[in-house]
Every structure is written in C-alpha cells, then in structure tokens.
PDB file of C-alpha atoms in Angstrom:
ATOM      1  CA  UNK Q1139     112.115 261.309  34.786  1.00  0.00           C
ATOM      2  CA  UNK Q1140     110.145 261.196  31.580  1.00  0.00           C
ATOM      3  CA  UNK Q1141     107.104 263.430  31.169  1.00  0.00           C
ATOM      4  CA  UNK Q1142     104.166 262.245  29.126  1.00  0.00           C
ATOM      5  CA  UNK Q1143     102.519 264.611  26.728  1.00  0.00           C
ATOM      6  CA  UNK Q1144      98.798 264.657  26.647  1.00  0.00           C
ATOM      7  CA  UNK Q1145      97.076 265.544  23.464  1.00  0.00           C
ATOM      8  CA  UNK Q1146      94.390 268.170  23.641  1.00  0.00           C
ATOM      9  CA  UNK Q1147      91.190 266.748  22.220  1.00  0.00           C
ATOM     10  CA  UNK Q1148      88.938 268.674  19.924  1.00  0.00           C
ATOM     11  CA  UNK Q1149      85.700 269.520  21.798  1.00  0.00           C
ATOM     12  CA  UNK Q1150      83.721 268.605  18.680  1.00  0.00           C
ATOM     13  CA  UNK Q1151      84.582 264.944  19.405  1.00  0.00           C
ATOM     14  CA  UNK Q1152      82.550 265.157  22.616  1.00  0.00           C
ATOM     15  CA  UNK Q1153      79.352 266.424  21.020  1.00  0.00           C
ATOM     16  CA  UNK Q1154      76.546 263.895  20.648  1.00  0.00           C
ATOM     17  CA  UNK Q1155      75.588 262.859  17.175  1.00  0.00           C
ATOM     18  CA  UNK Q1156      72.818 264.951  15.598  1.00  0.00           C
ATOM     19  CA  UNK Q1157      69.322 263.490  15.807  1.00  0.00           C
ATOM     20  CA  UNK Q1158      66.420 264.049  13.469  1.00  0.00           C
ATOM     21  CA  UNK Q1159      63.173 264.938  15.279  1.00  0.00           C
ATOM     22  CA  UNK Q1160      59.689 265.125  13.908  1.00  0.00           C
ATOM     23  CA  UNK Q1161      57.339 268.042  14.521  1.00  0.00           C
ATOM     24  CA  UNK Q1162      55.210 265.835  16.796  1.00  0.00           C
ATOM     25  CA  UNK Q1163      58.226 265.006  18.979  1.00  0.00           C
ATOM     26  CA  UNK Q1164      59.149 268.687  19.266  1.00  0.00           C
ATOM     27  CA  UNK Q1165      55.558 269.640  20.117  1.00  0.00           C
ATOM     28  CA  UNK Q1166      55.432 266.875  22.739  1.00  0.00           C
ATOM     29  CA  UNK Q1167      58.699 268.069  24.329  1.00  0.00           C
ATOM     30  CA  UNK Q1168      57.482 271.687  24.431  1.00  0.00           C
ATOM     31  CA  UNK Q1169      54.153 270.609  25.923  1.00  0.00           C
ATOM     32  CA  UNK Q1170      56.010 268.613  28.600  1.00  0.00           C
ATOM     33  CA  UNK Q1171      58.140 271.622  29.524  1.00  0.00           C
ATOM     34  CA  UNK Q1172      55.064 273.869  29.672  1.00  0.00           C
ATOM     35  CA  UNK Q1173      53.333 271.394  31.992  1.00  0.00           C
ATOM     36  CA  UNK Q1174      56.321 271.464  34.355  1.00  0.00           C
ATOM     37  CA  UNK Q1175      56.364 275.277  34.683  1.00  0.00           C
ATOM     38  CA  UNK Q1176      54.904 276.585  37.924  1.00  0.00           C
ATOM     39  CA  UNK Q1177      53.310 280.001  38.033  1.00  0.00           C
ATOM     40  CA  UNK Q1178      52.554 279.916  41.749  1.00  0.00           C
ATOM     41  CA  UNK Q1179      56.148 280.722  42.694  1.00  0.00           C
ATOM     42  CA  UNK Q1180      55.642 284.491  42.497  1.00  0.00           C
ATOM     43  CA  UNK Q1181      55.294 284.693  46.260  1.00  0.00           C
ATOM     44  CA  UNK Q1182      57.767 287.117  47.928  1.00  0.00           C
ATOM     45  CA  UNK Q1183      59.039 284.165  49.931  1.00  0.00           C
ATOM     46  CA  UNK Q1184      60.613 282.769  46.736  1.00  0.00           C
ATOM     47  CA  UNK Q1185      62.312 285.985  45.596  1.00  0.00           C
ATOM     48  CA  UNK Q1186      66.073 286.036  45.233  1.00  0.00           C
ATOM     49  CA  UNK Q1187      66.841 289.000  47.467  1.00  0.00           C
ATOM     50  CA  UNK Q1188      70.603 288.386  47.375  1.00  0.00           C
ATOM     51  CA  UNK Q1189      70.785 288.874  43.599  1.00  0.00           C
ATOM     52  CA  UNK Q1190      68.636 292.005  43.849  1.00  0.00           C
ATOM     53  CA  UNK Q1191      70.865 293.482  46.562  1.00  0.00           C
ATOM     54  CA  UNK Q1192      74.016 292.578  44.625  1.00  0.00           C
ATOM     55  CA  UNK Q1193      72.628 294.295  41.506  1.00  0.00           C
ATOM     56  CA  UNK Q1194      72.049 297.459  43.576  1.00  0.00           C
ATOM     57  CA  UNK Q1195      75.643 297.360  44.882  1.00  0.00           C
ATOM     58  CA  UNK Q1196      77.021 296.906  41.360  1.00  0.00           C
ATOM     59  CA  UNK Q1197      74.874 299.760  40.060  1.00  0.00           C
ATOM     60  CA  UNK Q1198      76.047 302.049  42.891  1.00  0.00           C
ATOM     61  CA  UNK Q1199      79.715 301.234  42.254  1.00  0.00           C
ATOM     62  CA  UNK Q1200      79.333 301.759  38.523  1.00  0.00           C
ATOM     63  CA  UNK Q1201      77.800 305.212  39.056  1.00  0.00           C
ATOM     64  CA  UNK Q1202      80.258 306.128  41.864  1.00  0.00           C
ATOM     65  CA  UNK Q1203      77.397 306.518  44.317  1.00  0.00           C
ATOM     66  CA  UNK Q1204      77.460 305.527  47.987  1.00  0.00           C
ATOM     67  CA  UNK Q1205      76.645 301.891  48.610  1.00  0.00           C
ATOM     68  CA  UNK Q1206      73.105 301.115  49.713  1.00  0.00           C
ATOM     69  CA  UNK Q1207      72.657 300.300  53.372  1.00  0.00           C
ATOM     70  CA  UNK Q1208      72.223 296.674  54.283  1.00  0.00           C
ATOM     71  CA  UNK Q1209      68.766 295.853  55.607  1.00  0.00           C
ATOM     72  CA  UNK Q1210      68.481 294.940  59.249  1.00  0.00           C
ATOM     73  CA  UNK Q1211      68.331 291.193  59.821  1.00  0.00           C
ATOM     74  CA  UNK Q1212      64.863 289.833  60.433  1.00  0.00           C
ATOM     75  CA  UNK Q1213      64.429 288.923  64.101  1.00  0.00           C
ATOM     76  CA  UNK Q1214      61.677 286.437  63.306  1.00  0.00           C
ATOM     77  CA  UNK Q1215      64.230 284.117  61.693  1.00  0.00           C
ATOM     78  CA  UNK Q1216      65.658 280.935  63.118  1.00  0.00           C
ATOM     79  CA  UNK Q1217      66.855 280.669  66.676  1.00  0.00           C
ATOM     80  CA  UNK Q1218      70.639 280.685  67.151  1.00  0.00           C
ATOM     81  CA  UNK Q1219      71.832 278.037  69.575  1.00  0.00           C
ATOM     82  CA  UNK Q1220      74.929 278.076  71.716  1.00  0.00           C
ATOM     83  CA  UNK Q1221      76.170 274.571  70.978  1.00  0.00           C
ATOM     84  CA  UNK Q1222      78.511 274.326  73.961  1.00  0.00           C
ATOM     85  CA  UNK Q1223      75.730 275.283  76.378  1.00  0.00           C
ATOM     86  CA  UNK Q1224      73.372 272.764  74.769  1.00  0.00           C
ATOM     87  CA  UNK Q1225      76.064 270.070  74.962  1.00  0.00           C
ATOM     88  CA  UNK Q1226      76.827 270.794  78.626  1.00  0.00           C
ATOM     89  CA  UNK Q1227      73.117 270.664  79.492  1.00  0.00           C
ATOM     90  CA  UNK Q1228      72.752 267.349  77.680  1.00  0.00           C
ATOM     91  CA  UNK Q1229      75.744 265.869  79.528  1.00  0.00           C
ATOM     92  CA  UNK Q1230      74.384 267.095  82.884  1.00  0.00           C
ATOM     93  CA  UNK Q1231      70.998 265.501  82.171  1.00  0.00           C
ATOM     94  CA  UNK Q1232      72.662 262.221  81.193  1.00  0.00           C
ATOM     95  CA  UNK Q1233      74.760 262.199  84.372  1.00  0.00           C
ATOM     96  CA  UNK Q1234      71.698 262.952  86.512  1.00  0.00           C
ATOM     97  CA  UNK Q1235      69.790 260.165  84.803  1.00  0.00           C
ATOM     98  CA  UNK Q1236      72.651 257.721  85.400  1.00  0.00           C
ATOM     99  CA  UNK Q1237      72.947 258.687  89.067  1.00  0.00           C
ATOM    100  CA  UNK Q1238      69.177 258.158  89.525  1.00  0.00           C
ATOM    101  CA  UNK Q1239      69.445 254.737  87.864  1.00  0.00           C
ATOM    102  CA  UNK Q1240      72.389 253.863  90.127  1.00  0.00           C
ATOM    103  CA  UNK Q1241      70.459 254.965  93.236  1.00  0.00           C
ATOM    104  CA  UNK Q1242      67.519 252.765  92.228  1.00  0.00           C
ATOM    105  CA  UNK Q1243      69.875 249.835  91.686  1.00  0.00           C
ATOM    106  CA  UNK Q1244      71.352 250.304  95.172  1.00  0.00           C
ATOM    107  CA  UNK Q1245      67.873 250.371  96.749  1.00  0.00           C
ATOM    108  CA  UNK Q1246      66.840 247.029  95.258  1.00  0.00           C
ATOM    109  CA  UNK Q1247      67.385 244.052  97.566  1.00  0.00           C
ATOM    110  CA  UNK Q1248      70.139 241.772  96.396  1.00  0.00           C
ATOM    111  CA  UNK Q1249      69.330 238.144  95.774  1.00  0.00           C
ATOM    112  CA  UNK Q1250      70.992 235.738  98.147  1.00  0.00           C
ATOM    113  CA  UNK Q1251      72.484 232.622  96.648  1.00  0.00           C
ATOM    114  CA  UNK Q1252      72.224 229.507  98.765  1.00  0.00           C
ATOM    115  CA  UNK Q1253      74.306 227.302  96.478  1.00  0.00           C
ATOM    116  CA  UNK Q1254      77.798 226.554  97.676  1.00  0.00           C
ATOM    117  CA  UNK Q1255      80.789 226.288  95.419  1.00  0.00           C
ATOM    118  CA  UNK Q1256      81.438 222.793  94.192  1.00  0.00           C
ATOM    119  CA  UNK Q1257      85.020 221.558  94.482  1.00  0.00           C
ATOM    120  CA  UNK Q1258      86.833 221.136  91.175  1.00  0.00           C
ATOM    121  CA  UNK Q1259      86.496 217.687  89.637  1.00  0.00           C
ATOM    122  CA  UNK Q1260      89.579 215.574  89.676  1.00  0.00           C
ATOM    123  CA  UNK Q1261      90.705 213.893  86.502  1.00  0.00           C
ATOM    124  CA  UNK Q1262      91.542 210.252  86.599  1.00  0.00           C
ATOM    125  CA  UNK Q1263      95.049 209.049  86.039  1.00  0.00           C
ATOM    126  CA  UNK Q1264      94.096 207.447  82.686  1.00  0.00           C
ATOM    127  CA  UNK Q1265      92.738 210.743  81.310  1.00  0.00           C
ATOM    128  CA  UNK Q1266      95.826 212.605  82.471  1.00  0.00           C
ATOM    129  CA  UNK Q1267      98.057 210.017  80.794  1.00  0.00           C
ATOM    130  CA  UNK Q1268      96.121 210.305  77.505  1.00  0.00           C
ATOM    131  CA  UNK Q1269      96.451 214.062  77.557  1.00  0.00           C
ATOM    132  CA  UNK Q1270     100.184 213.838  78.174  1.00  0.00           C
ATOM    133  CA  UNK Q1271     100.714 211.299  75.359  1.00  0.00           C
ATOM    134  CA  UNK Q1272      98.634 213.312  72.908  1.00  0.00           C
ATOM    135  CA  UNK Q1273     101.027 216.223  73.173  1.00  0.00           C
ATOM    136  CA  UNK Q1274     103.801 216.393  70.635  1.00  0.00           C
ATOM    137  CA  UNK Q1275     107.310 216.631  71.913  1.00  0.00           C
ATOM    138  CA  UNK Q1276     109.002 219.906  71.169  1.00  0.00           C
ATOM    139  CA  UNK Q1277     111.745 219.785  68.577  1.00  0.00           C
ATOM    140  CA  UNK Q1278     114.902 221.738  69.144  1.00  0.00           C
TER     141      UNK Q1278
END
C-alpha cells in the first residue's frame, strides 16, 4: 500500500490580497459599526452569569480558597415536563377520541342497497377465439 504525502501549505498563501482604502471608506465603515452597536443591552437579563461564576471559581482555585457556593436554581424558570407521562396522556386522549368516533359510526343507520348483483357477462365465441389467437405460443 502506497501512502501519499501531503505538502503543508504556507498560511500566507491563504491570506487575501491587501487592499488600499481611502479615509472616506474607513470613516464610513467605522460609522456603520457604531450604528450597529446597541447600548440598551445592559439589562441584567443579558448578563453572562456563567462566565462571572467561572471567573470566581478560577480565582478561588488560584488563591487556594474554598470554592464559592452555587446559587440556588430559580424556581420561576421553565416548567420541566415528564415526557413519558405527556406521551401516555396524549395516547389515551387519541384512543378515547377514536372510540367515540367509532361509537358514533355504529349509531348511524346503515344505508340499504336495493340493487341486486348482475350476473357476469358472457363473452362470445368470436371474442374468445381472438383472445386465444392473439397469445404467443410459448417457446421451449
């Protein structure tokens, strides 16, 4: 088995070519970025509490201090569902709905058909002969 060698490419080959920009283009780009910045995200709802807590743990380990206690989970958060219970309830409702539909179907009066079965039509001898001659004989 022959192994192929892959050459390692110089990362400089992947860089885009340098571009000359005017002062107006740079000012326009900076103005665009400033217009996209939002200052109204200082609300405590948008704080990264995980990073803050992790920084405290790192600081405590670095100083050989006891780890800070984890805050109690907020009980006002989302409701935890038991998926199996929800699934079983859904299946029970579907079965009950189907049994009600079946009971309604049984209560409806059935339509009576007065038409009798017609006897099968007989083919004439000429048609039967044409069908027989149209068939190819089997070859052995």
